[in-house]
Amino acid sequence: MNTNIILQAKDLKKYYGKGETKVHALDGVNLEIETGKFVAIIGTSGSGKSTLLNMLGGLDTPTAGTVTIGNTELSQLNDEQLTVFRRRRIGFIFQNYNLIPTLNVWENIVFPIAMDGQKPDQKFIGEIVQLLGLEQKIHSLPNNLSGGQQQRVAIARALASKPDIILADEPTGNLDSKTSDNVIALLHMTSQKFHQTIIMITHNPEIAQMTDQTIRIEDGRIVGGL
Amino acid sequence: MDDWVRQMGGDPDSNSSDNMSGAVNTMTNPTFEPTTILLGAVVIILFVLCGYLLIYNVFDIAVMQEIRRYGLYRTVGMSRRQVKKLINRQALWLSCIGIPLGLLAGYFIGKTALPRVMSILSSSYENVAINVEPSPILFVGAAVLAALTVFLSTRKPVRVAANIPPIEAFRYVEAAAGKKTAKKSTAGASLPRLAWSNLGRNKCRSVFIVASLALCVVLLNCMGIAAESVDIEKQVSYSIRTDFAVVNAASTNGMEGFTRREQGLNMEVIDAIHAQPGVSGASAIYKNTLDDSNVTYDFPVEFTYTDIDTESGIPAAYTDGGIRFQLGDDGRALCNVYGMEETALSRMDLQEGETDAHTLYERMMNGEGVLLGVQSDMGTSVLFPDFNLLDVGDMITVYKNGEPIMELPILAKAALNGDDEEIGYTTNGPSEVGGEGLYLYLPTAVYTEIYDEPVIYKYSFNVEEGERAAMTAFLEDYVTNVDPSLNYASAEDARQDAMATRTMLQFVGGLIGIIFGVAGVLNLTNTIITSILARRHEFATMQSIGMTTKQLTRMMVWEGIFYAVGACIAGLILSVILAFTVVRGLTGSIWYFTFHFTLLPAGIACIVLLIAAAVVPAIALKVFNKGSIVEKLRVAE
Ligand SMILES: Nc1ncnc2c1ncn2[C@@H]1O[C@H](COP(=O)(O)OP(=O)(O)OP(=O)(O)O)[C@@H](O)[C@H]1O
Ligand SMILES: [Mg+2]
């Protein structure tokens, strides 16, 4: 195995439902992603992008096939271990930000670290906050932030625990094009600065153009871009 | 105590939290003393409050969950008034189903529980007929109270629903975290802190939960203090001064009393008792009867009017203060006159004059005077001023067949209890013989000198501890098989009776406490479940970014525990405050209480609440937070 491969999926399948209504959301996906790459996943709606990303991040269990991150095969971990693995090694960014409304910006950012029982690296997080332009908003509650600001908080949260991989599901889906460009640029910049691998779903071909690699999915299969 | 009984059958049903079944007691007709009314009012208010907290919570949650729908109705043209009407009708429907159900349940609970409570009570009043009848007034009252509770409880949720601007409703999230825009904290996110900030989402509801839980702690503790404050020995020593006393059955019957010579004890029973092991301090007590009307007394008390009892035909004279003296053949007072041994006299509560029992007895034996008994306060033994008509040194002249035969100055005064007057709590005998008038106590020798045919009305004696059970068995057998005209009283029986009061307070208090506790925990469960359902998406988010299921459970448990801790603190503080104000005041006003502070019931309630508050969220999470993280994340907020 190439030591440069951070993430590997083998014959990944995910079926929903049974019999007539059975949906092959993923139907035998094989892929390898190298450390430090910025990868875009594209495809039509319902093609299985989110399903793939969730499998890769261990949020959902595949019907068949394996996902290996670093040296860890996710299916070998139980629920508890998987959660711990996730908060240490993977950062998630969602389309609808998914910030915790009762926590302020700072608390949201350090949430995965706090759950891990660690002391947040103040200096490192301070740097991220500054890079993302959130210094003034540290004490704000998420409801009082704009969509772009909220997504920047979500990015900061994903970066805070210094994960190996960042998985982003349409992070700019709810943002206007100018803000989108800004967010993507920030994501790109921080990942390079901290040597992180990014896998990002997008519908925007321009954004896909900016990445190192593009994976196209149709009907639960990879059809190109590799 | 009747008031507590009347509260029995109170029904925990949220829709009719105040229904009661009636207890109509044919003898001890409910007397509406101020304390009784006050206690009843307090209990009713508490039940309304409890119902309010529960119903408010249910409607508040229902409205919050349906707020989008109401907003939609408003956008498509429903007026504010129509929305109000809609929710009110819902409340009305629920009441129409709930109240009759609650009344029915209350009726059956009352019907089964009341006789049991009454039977505990009735052991101290043997001739009390127990008759449990549902009173229509109580039913109507309960229904009205329940309806009122529903009406009050739904006011605010209805207003909230009606006043929400149509567009806002769509964006209405309970998690709006108030009007706060910022929260100064960089402490990070520990589980207790997460839980704590969740409570802040709906402060009003949190306060309600805490209040409804605290209510149960406070109530249990107040009732616990009341039960603990029941002074058993005070009651025992009021009703009997010796371990045992044998009397004619008329004396223990609240409707009769010792009034005739023929009711006197014979020597057989006295000899039989003496033959038993362990008897000590025994004394026969003599007393005058209506048949001794030839012996009368004259003393410096002024009577203002006289009349003749229509039933008994016995004339009576009254003082200015209305104290009744029955009159003998020569128109002078009959009085209640007792003759006893020194051992019996030495057990009396001598308060004024010659207070050394031995000296007093000697002097009375020498014909130097008499001991005057005065009715006194049951709790404090302070002589009642109304009955305290004579002073030490005042002269009492004994008349026999109209001729003065003896001059007896008052040597001492004693505070009377039930045993001194007759036995236990019954005083019918003296009341029908001498009236309320003078109680005079003499040595047996002097007594038998005055009266021609002296009779013994009571035989009092102590028994060694080890022999008491045997004595009880002997007396029980004697009064059932040998001489059914007799009866006996014992300190042990008196203790049992007194215990029954405590048991009943514990039972009723425990029941009320449990009802409130269950209501409080239901409230908590309701809120926790709603909270879990509303936050499923948020929980999934937390889990996706690294919160383990264990941590999630712990966070929710913390939430429950915060409610409980709040309730415990509030409950304990309020318990202490109420104990030293209201409870001490109330127990102080009833003679058989001696205020005794305890926090044990509150402590136990707190522990139970803490456990419930920790278990409920854990179970609720298991049941209501099912499904994979991805599924929950897919559901848009
Ligand atoms: N929990 C589920 N139960 C049943 N079917 C599901 C479930 N989740 C996804 N699917 C189905 O799997 C297929 C792939 O869904 P997925 O969410 O991965 O699509 P997507 O590529 O992310 O689409 P979009 O661009 O709209 O987000 C769809 O047909 C969807 O209906
Ligand atoms: Mg998707």
PDB file of N, CA and C in Angstrom, chain B residues 237-316:
ATOM      1  N   SER B 237     -50.111  10.127  78.545  1.00  0.00           N
ATOM      2  CA  SER B 237     -50.175  10.570  79.934  1.00  0.00           C
ATOM      3  C   SER B 237     -51.419  11.399  80.185  1.00  0.00           C
ATOM      4  N   TYR B 238     -52.014  11.955  79.120  1.00  0.00           N
ATOM      5  CA  TYR B 238     -53.283  12.639  79.341  1.00  0.00           C
ATOM      6  C   TYR B 238     -54.397  11.641  79.627  1.00  0.00           C
ATOM      7  N   SER B 239     -54.395  10.553  78.882  1.00  0.00           N
ATOM      8  CA  SER B 239     -55.560   9.673  78.971  1.00  0.00           C
ATOM      9  C   SER B 239     -55.445   8.638  80.076  1.00  0.00           C
ATOM     10  N   ILE B 240     -54.239   8.314  80.523  1.00  0.00           N
ATOM     11  CA  ILE B 240     -54.108   7.344  81.609  1.00  0.00           C
ATOM     12  C   ILE B 240     -52.791   7.568  82.344  1.00  0.00           C
ATOM     13  N   ARG B 241     -52.854   7.540  83.703  1.00  0.00           N
ATOM     14  CA  ARG B 241     -51.642   7.807  84.485  1.00  0.00           C
ATOM     15  C   ARG B 241     -50.947   6.513  84.921  1.00  0.00           C
ATOM     16  N   THR B 242     -51.652   5.400  84.790  1.00  0.00           N
ATOM     17  CA  THR B 242     -51.072   4.118  85.196  1.00  0.00           C
ATOM     18  C   THR B 242     -50.955   3.204  83.987  1.00  0.00           C
ATOM     19  N   ASP B 243     -50.371   2.029  84.207  1.00  0.00           N
ATOM     20  CA  ASP B 243     -50.259   1.093  83.088  1.00  0.00           C
ATOM     21  C   ASP B 243     -51.623   0.545  82.687  1.00  0.00           C
ATOM     22  N   PHE B 244     -52.464   0.320  83.708  1.00  0.00           N
ATOM     23  CA  PHE B 244     -53.795  -0.242  83.442  1.00  0.00           C
ATOM     24  C   PHE B 244     -54.838   0.427  84.321  1.00  0.00           C
ATOM     25  N   ALA B 245     -56.057   0.400  83.857  1.00  0.00           N
ATOM     26  CA  ALA B 245     -57.171   0.828  84.701  1.00  0.00           C
ATOM     27  C   ALA B 245     -58.379   0.015  84.283  1.00  0.00           C
ATOM     28  N   VAL B 246     -59.108  -0.517  85.290  1.00  0.00           N
ATOM     29  CA  VAL B 246     -60.333  -1.253  84.987  1.00  0.00           C
ATOM     30  C   VAL B 246     -61.507  -0.400  85.407  1.00  0.00           C
ATOM     31  N   VAL B 247     -62.479  -0.284  84.536  1.00  0.00           N
ATOM     32  CA  VAL B 247     -63.662   0.540  84.824  1.00  0.00           C
ATOM     33  C   VAL B 247     -64.895  -0.192  84.340  1.00  0.00           C
ATOM     34  N   ASN B 248     -66.052   0.356  84.650  1.00  0.00           N
ATOM     35  CA  ASN B 248     -67.269  -0.140  84.042  1.00  0.00           C
ATOM     36  C   ASN B 248     -67.245   0.256  82.565  1.00  0.00           C
ATOM     37  N   ALA B 249     -67.789  -0.604  81.721  1.00  0.00           N
ATOM     38  CA  ALA B 249     -67.750  -0.335  80.282  1.00  0.00           C
ATOM     39  C   ALA B 249     -68.378   1.012  79.935  1.00  0.00           C
ATOM     40  N   ALA B 250     -69.285   1.483  80.818  1.00  0.00           N
ATOM     41  CA  ALA B 250     -69.919   2.780  80.568  1.00  0.00           C
ATOM     42  C   ALA B 250     -68.880   3.902  80.525  1.00  0.00           C
ATOM     43  N   SER B 251     -67.810   3.748  81.303  1.00  0.00           N
ATOM     44  CA  SER B 251     -66.807   4.808  81.379  1.00  0.00           C
ATOM     45  C   SER B 251     -65.996   4.948  80.105  1.00  0.00           C
ATOM     46  N   THR B 252     -65.814   3.841  79.379  1.00  0.00           N
ATOM     47  CA  THR B 252     -65.033   3.936  78.148  1.00  0.00           C
ATOM     48  C   THR B 252     -65.922   4.214  76.952  1.00  0.00           C
ATOM     49  N   ASN B 253     -67.224   4.322  77.212  1.00  0.00           N
ATOM     50  CA  ASN B 253     -68.154   4.601  76.128  1.00  0.00           C
ATOM     51  C   ASN B 253     -68.418   6.100  76.064  1.00  0.00           C
ATOM     52  N   GLY B 254     -68.052   6.682  74.960  1.00  0.00           N
ATOM     53  CA  GLY B 254     -68.164   8.124  74.815  1.00  0.00           C
ATOM     54  C   GLY B 254     -69.582   8.654  74.956  1.00  0.00           C
ATOM     55  N   MET B 255     -70.586   7.771  74.820  1.00  0.00           N
ATOM     56  CA  MET B 255     -71.977   8.234  74.895  1.00  0.00           C
ATOM     57  C   MET B 255     -72.557   8.052  76.292  1.00  0.00           C
ATOM     58  N   GLU B 256     -71.905   7.234  77.146  1.00  0.00           N
ATOM     59  CA  GLU B 256     -72.491   6.959  78.466  1.00  0.00           C
ATOM     60  C   GLU B 256     -71.688   7.630  79.579  1.00  0.00           C
ATOM     61  N   GLY B 257     -71.058   6.824  80.425  1.00  0.00           N
ATOM     62  CA  GLY B 257     -70.317   7.401  81.531  1.00  0.00           C
ATOM     63  C   GLY B 257     -70.765   6.777  82.845  1.00  0.00           C
ATOM     64  N   PHE B 258     -69.891   6.895  83.841  1.00  0.00           N
ATOM     65  CA  PHE B 258     -70.168   6.316  85.151  1.00  0.00           C
ATOM     66  C   PHE B 258     -71.060   7.275  85.937  1.00  0.00           C
ATOM     67  N   THR B 259     -72.335   6.880  86.163  1.00  0.00           N
ATOM     68  CA  THR B 259     -73.270   7.797  86.823  1.00  0.00           C
ATOM     69  C   THR B 259     -74.048   7.151  87.973  1.00  0.00           C
ATOM     70  N   ARG B 260     -74.029   5.798  88.062  1.00  0.00           N
ATOM     71  CA  ARG B 260     -74.893   5.115  89.041  1.00  0.00           C
ATOM     72  C   ARG B 260     -74.081   4.168  89.912  1.00  0.00           C
ATOM     73  N   ARG B 261     -74.605   3.960  91.109  1.00  0.00           N
ATOM     74  CA  ARG B 261     -73.932   3.054  92.043  1.00  0.00           C
ATOM     75  C   ARG B 261     -73.793   1.645  91.478  1.00  0.00           C
ATOM     76  N   GLU B 262     -74.836   1.221  90.776  1.00  0.00           N
ATOM     77  CA  GLU B 262     -74.814  -0.163  90.290  1.00  0.00           C
ATOM     78  C   GLU B 262     -73.682  -0.401  89.289  1.00  0.00           C
ATOM     79  N   GLN B 263     -73.113   0.702  88.748  1.00  0.00           N
ATOM     80  CA  GLN B 263     -72.007   0.542  87.801  1.00  0.00           C
ATOM     81  C   GLN B 263     -70.663   0.363  88.495  1.00  0.00           C
ATOM     82  N   GLY B 264     -70.668   0.427  89.827  1.00  0.00           N
ATOM     83  CA  GLY B 264     -69.423   0.305  90.580  1.00  0.00           C
ATOM     84  C   GLY B 264     -68.773  -1.062  90.411  1.00  0.00           C
ATOM     85  N   LEU B 265     -67.440  -1.089  90.591  1.00  0.00           N
ATOM     86  CA  LEU B 265     -66.709  -2.351  90.468  1.00  0.00           C
ATOM     87  C   LEU B 265     -66.955  -3.219  91.698  1.00  0.00           C
ATOM     88  N   ASN B 266     -67.016  -4.559  91.489  1.00  0.00           N
ATOM     89  CA  ASN B 266     -67.115  -5.452  92.635  1.00  0.00           C
ATOM     90  C   ASN B 266     -65.718  -5.903  93.048  1.00  0.00           C
ATOM     91  N   MET B 267     -65.651  -6.521  94.213  1.00  0.00           N
ATOM     92  CA  MET B 267     -64.354  -6.917  94.760  1.00  0.00           C
ATOM     93  C   MET B 267     -63.734  -8.075  93.993  1.00  0.00           C
ATOM     94  N   GLU B 268     -64.591  -8.860  93.293  1.00  0.00           N
ATOM     95  CA  GLU B 268     -64.060 -10.044  92.592  1.00  0.00           C
ATOM     96  C   GLU B 268     -62.997  -9.668  91.570  1.00  0.00           C
ATOM     97  N   VAL B 269     -63.320  -8.644  90.783  1.00  0.00           N
ATOM     98  CA  VAL B 269     -62.352  -8.273  89.745  1.00  0.00           C
ATOM     99  C   VAL B 269     -61.081  -7.734  90.385  1.00  0.00           C
ATOM    100  N   ILE B 270     -61.249  -6.975  91.458  1.00  0.00           N
ATOM    101  CA  ILE B 270     -60.071  -6.401  92.129  1.00  0.00           C
ATOM    102  C   ILE B 270     -59.197  -7.510  92.701  1.00  0.00           C
ATOM    103  N   ASP B 271     -59.838  -8.492  93.323  1.00  0.00           N
ATOM    104  CA  ASP B 271     -59.082  -9.626  93.860  1.00  0.00           C
ATOM    105  C   ASP B 271     -58.392 -10.396  92.739  1.00  0.00           C
ATOM    106  N   ALA B 272     -59.138 -10.582  91.648  1.00  0.00           N
ATOM    107  CA  ALA B 272     -58.574 -11.333  90.517  1.00  0.00           C
ATOM    108  C   ALA B 272     -57.331 -10.630  89.982  1.00  0.00           C
ATOM    109  N   ILE B 273     -57.406  -9.299  89.898  1.00  0.00           N
ATOM    110  CA  ILE B 273     -56.246  -8.537  89.406  1.00  0.00           C
ATOM    111  C   ILE B 273     -55.085  -8.692  90.373  1.00  0.00           C
ATOM    112  N   HIS B 274     -55.386  -8.617  91.650  1.00  0.00           N
ATOM    113  CA  HIS B 274     -54.341  -8.742  92.655  1.00  0.00           C
ATOM    114  C   HIS B 274     -53.647 -10.084  92.604  1.00  0.00           C
ATOM    115  N   ALA B 275     -54.390 -11.086  92.169  1.00  0.00           N
ATOM    116  CA  ALA B 275     -53.805 -12.424  92.094  1.00  0.00           C
ATOM    117  C   ALA B 275     -52.807 -12.545  90.949  1.00  0.00           C
ATOM    118  N   GLN B 276     -52.835 -11.560  90.030  1.00  0.00           N
ATOM    119  CA  GLN B 276     -51.905 -11.611  88.897  1.00  0.00           C
ATOM    120  C   GLN B 276     -50.527 -11.143  89.338  1.00  0.00           C
ATOM    121  N   PRO B 277     -49.490 -11.624  88.678  1.00  0.00           N
ATOM    122  CA  PRO B 277     -48.131 -11.214  89.066  1.00  0.00           C
ATOM    123  C   PRO B 277     -47.786  -9.803  88.585  1.00  0.00           C
ATOM    124  N   GLY B 278     -46.925  -9.152  89.359  1.00  0.00           N
ATOM    125  CA  GLY B 278     -46.319  -7.888  88.919  1.00  0.00           C
ATOM    126  C   GLY B 278     -47.136  -6.644  89.183  1.00  0.00           C
ATOM    127  N   VAL B 279     -48.275  -6.766  89.875  1.00  0.00           N
ATOM    128  CA  VAL B 279     -49.120  -5.588  90.095  1.00  0.00           C
ATOM    129  C   VAL B 279     -48.516  -4.716  91.195  1.00  0.00           C
ATOM    130  N   SER B 280     -48.493  -3.400  90.958  1.00  0.00           N
ATOM    131  CA  SER B 280     -47.994  -2.486  91.992  1.00  0.00           C
ATOM    132  C   SER B 280     -48.732  -1.167  91.888  1.00  0.00           C
ATOM    133  N   GLY B 281     -48.599  -0.352  92.915  1.00  0.00           N
ATOM    134  CA  GLY B 281     -49.189   0.993  92.912  1.00  0.00           C
ATOM    135  C   GLY B 281     -50.683   0.979  92.666  1.00  0.00           C
ATOM    136  N   ALA B 282     -51.351  -0.076  93.105  1.00  0.00           N
ATOM    137  CA  ALA B 282     -52.780  -0.194  92.798  1.00  0.00           C
ATOM    138  C   ALA B 282     -53.598   0.676  93.730  1.00  0.00           C
ATOM    139  N   SER B 283     -54.664   1.235  93.199  1.00  0.00           N
ATOM    140  CA  SER B 283     -55.583   1.990  94.042  1.00  0.00           C
ATOM    141  C   SER B 283     -56.985   1.894  93.465  1.00  0.00           C
ATOM    142  N   ALA B 284     -57.923   1.628  94.353  1.00  0.00           N
ATOM    143  CA  ALA B 284     -59.323   1.733  93.951  1.00  0.00           C
ATOM    144  C   ALA B 284     -59.671   3.203  93.994  1.00  0.00           C
ATOM    145  N   ILE B 285     -60.405   3.677  93.027  1.00  0.00           N
ATOM    146  CA  ILE B 285     -60.831   5.071  93.026  1.00  0.00           C
ATOM    147  C   ILE B 285     -62.344   5.088  93.221  1.00  0.00           C
ATOM    148  N   TYR B 286     -62.772   5.771  94.269  1.00  0.00           N
ATOM    149  CA  TYR B 286     -64.202   5.913  94.538  1.00  0.00           C
ATOM    150  C   TYR B 286     -64.703   7.164  93.866  1.00  0.00           C
ATOM    151  N   LYS B 287     -65.985   7.153  93.525  1.00  0.00           N
ATOM    152  CA  LYS B 287     -66.576   8.387  92.979  1.00  0.00           C
ATOM    153  C   LYS B 287     -68.053   8.445  93.321  1.00  0.00           C
ATOM    154  N   ASN B 288     -68.524   9.668  93.545  1.00  0.00           N
ATOM    155  CA  ASN B 288     -69.956   9.812  93.837  1.00  0.00           C
ATOM    156  C   ASN B 288     -70.782   9.624  92.566  1.00  0.00           C
ATOM    157  N   THR B 289     -72.058   9.300  92.746  1.00  0.00           N
ATOM    158  CA  THR B 289     -72.953   9.059  91.602  1.00  0.00           C
ATOM    159  C   THR B 289     -74.224   9.874  91.788  1.00  0.00           C
ATOM    160  N   LEU B 290     -75.108   9.750  90.806  1.00  0.00           N
ATOM    161  CA  LEU B 290     -76.394  10.447  90.910  1.00  0.00           C
ATOM    162  C   LEU B 290     -77.218   9.891  92.070  1.00  0.00           C
ATOM    163  N   ASP B 291     -76.878   8.650  92.481  1.00  0.00           N
ATOM    164  CA  ASP B 291     -77.601   8.058  93.605  1.00  0.00           C
ATOM    165  C   ASP B 291     -77.152   8.634  94.941  1.00  0.00           C
ATOM    166  N   ASP B 292     -76.065   9.458  94.911  1.00  0.00           N
ATOM    167  CA  ASP B 292     -75.559  10.046  96.152  1.00  0.00           C
ATOM    168  C   ASP B 292     -75.996  11.505  96.268  1.00  0.00           C
ATOM    169  N   SER B 293     -77.223  11.760  95.868  1.00  0.00           N
ATOM    170  CA  SER B 293     -77.661  13.155  95.824  1.00  0.00           C
ATOM    171  C   SER B 293     -77.940  13.733  97.211  1.00  0.00           C
ATOM    172  N   ASN B 294     -77.812  12.917  98.234  1.00  0.00           N
ATOM    173  CA  ASN B 294     -78.007  13.460  99.583  1.00  0.00           C
ATOM    174  C   ASN B 294     -76.761  14.155 100.114  1.00  0.00           C
ATOM    175  N   VAL B 295     -75.645  13.959  99.431  1.00  0.00           N
ATOM    176  CA  VAL B 295     -74.423  14.650  99.848  1.00  0.00           C
ATOM    177  C   VAL B 295     -74.166  15.812  98.883  1.00  0.00           C
ATOM    178  N   THR B 296     -74.083  16.998  99.426  1.00  0.00           N
ATOM    179  CA  THR B 296     -73.861  18.182  98.588  1.00  0.00           C
ATOM    180  C   THR B 296     -72.798  19.067  99.207  1.00  0.00           C
ATOM    181  N   TYR B 297     -72.422  20.123  98.433  1.00  0.00           N
ATOM    182  CA  TYR B 297     -71.310  20.967  98.866  1.00  0.00           C
ATOM    183  C   TYR B 297     -71.667  22.431  98.699  1.00  0.00           C
ATOM    184  N   ASP B 298     -71.129  23.217  99.611  1.00  0.00           N
ATOM    185  CA  ASP B 298     -71.329  24.654  99.522  1.00  0.00           C
ATOM    186  C   ASP B 298     -69.962  25.313  99.505  1.00  0.00           C
ATOM    187  N   PHE B 299     -69.814  26.330  98.663  1.00  0.00           N
ATOM    188  CA  PHE B 299     -68.507  26.976  98.511  1.00  0.00           C
ATOM    189  C   PHE B 299     -68.737  28.365  97.941  1.00  0.00           C
ATOM    190  N   PRO B 300     -67.759  29.246  98.102  1.00  0.00           N
ATOM    191  CA  PRO B 300     -67.971  30.645  97.695  1.00  0.00           C
ATOM    192  C   PRO B 300     -67.920  30.864  96.178  1.00  0.00           C
ATOM    193  N   VAL B 301     -68.891  30.287  95.470  1.00  0.00           N
ATOM    194  CA  VAL B 301     -69.028  30.554  94.038  1.00  0.00           C
ATOM    195  C   VAL B 301     -70.447  31.042  93.828  1.00  0.00           C
ATOM    196  N   GLU B 302     -70.583  32.110  93.054  1.00  0.00           N
ATOM    197  CA  GLU B 302     -71.913  32.685  92.883  1.00  0.00           C
ATOM    198  C   GLU B 302     -72.593  32.106  91.652  1.00  0.00           C
ATOM    199  N   PHE B 303     -73.803  31.648  91.821  1.00  0.00           N
ATOM    200  CA  PHE B 303     -74.578  31.166  90.665  1.00  0.00           C
ATOM    201  C   PHE B 303     -75.502  32.271  90.214  1.00  0.00           C
ATOM    202  N   THR B 304     -75.570  32.470  88.915  1.00  0.00           N
ATOM    203  CA  THR B 304     -76.428  33.560  88.449  1.00  0.00           C
ATOM    204  C   THR B 304     -77.790  33.066  87.987  1.00  0.00           C
ATOM    205  N   TYR B 305     -77.872  31.819  87.530  1.00  0.00           N
ATOM    206  CA  TYR B 305     -79.198  31.314  87.171  1.00  0.00           C
ATOM    207  C   TYR B 305     -79.243  29.800  87.284  1.00  0.00           C
ATOM    208  N   THR B 306     -80.462  29.266  87.316  1.00  0.00           N
ATOM    209  CA  THR B 306     -80.636  27.815  87.427  1.00  0.00           C
ATOM    210  C   THR B 306     -81.633  27.343  86.380  1.00  0.00           C
ATOM    211  N   ASP B 307     -81.537  26.068  86.047  1.00  0.00           N
ATOM    212  CA  ASP B 307     -82.589  25.475  85.206  1.00  0.00           C
ATOM    213  C   ASP B 307     -82.662  23.993  85.492  1.00  0.00           C
ATOM    214  N   ILE B 308     -83.602  23.334  84.823  1.00  0.00           N
ATOM    215  CA  ILE B 308     -83.743  21.896  85.038  1.00  0.00           C
ATOM    216  C   ILE B 308     -83.566  21.187  83.709  1.00  0.00           C
ATOM    217  N   ASP B 309     -82.689  20.213  83.708  1.00  0.00           N
ATOM    218  CA  ASP B 309     -82.429  19.451  82.482  1.00  0.00           C
ATOM    219  C   ASP B 309     -83.698  18.724  82.080  1.00  0.00           C
ATOM    220  N   THR B 310     -84.155  18.975  80.849  1.00  0.00           N
ATOM    221  CA  THR B 310     -85.433  18.388  80.425  1.00  0.00           C
ATOM    222  C   THR B 310     -85.359  16.876  80.328  1.00  0.00           C
ATOM    223  N   GLU B 311     -84.183  16.357  80.014  1.00  0.00           N
ATOM    224  CA  GLU B 311     -84.069  14.901  79.840  1.00  0.00           C
ATOM    225  C   GLU B 311     -83.958  14.164  81.163  1.00  0.00           C
ATOM    226  N   SER B 312     -82.992  14.612  81.991  1.00  0.00           N
ATOM    227  CA  SER B 312     -82.731  13.882  83.230  1.00  0.00           C
ATOM    228  C   SER B 312     -83.567  14.399  84.394  1.00  0.00           C
ATOM    229  N   GLY B 313     -84.123  15.574  84.259  1.00  0.00           N
ATOM    230  CA  GLY B 313     -84.907  16.145  85.337  1.00  0.00           C
ATOM    231  C   GLY B 313     -84.062  16.632  86.495  1.00  0.00           C
ATOM    232  N   ILE B 314     -82.769  16.747  86.283  1.00  0.00           N
ATOM    233  CA  ILE B 314     -81.873  17.177  87.355  1.00  0.00           C
ATOM    234  C   ILE B 314     -81.676  18.684  87.253  1.00  0.00           C
ATOM    235  N   PRO B 315     -81.850  19.381  88.368  1.00  0.00           N
ATOM    236  CA  PRO B 315     -81.637  20.829  88.336  1.00  0.00           C
ATOM    237  C   PRO B 315     -80.152  21.173  88.284  1.00  0.00           C
ATOM    238  N   ALA B 316     -79.854  22.294  87.692  1.00  0.00           N
ATOM    239  CA  ALA B 316     -78.465  22.723  87.595  1.00  0.00           C
ATOM    240  C   ALA B 316     -78.378  24.223  87.813  1.00  0.00           C
TER     241      ALA B 316
END
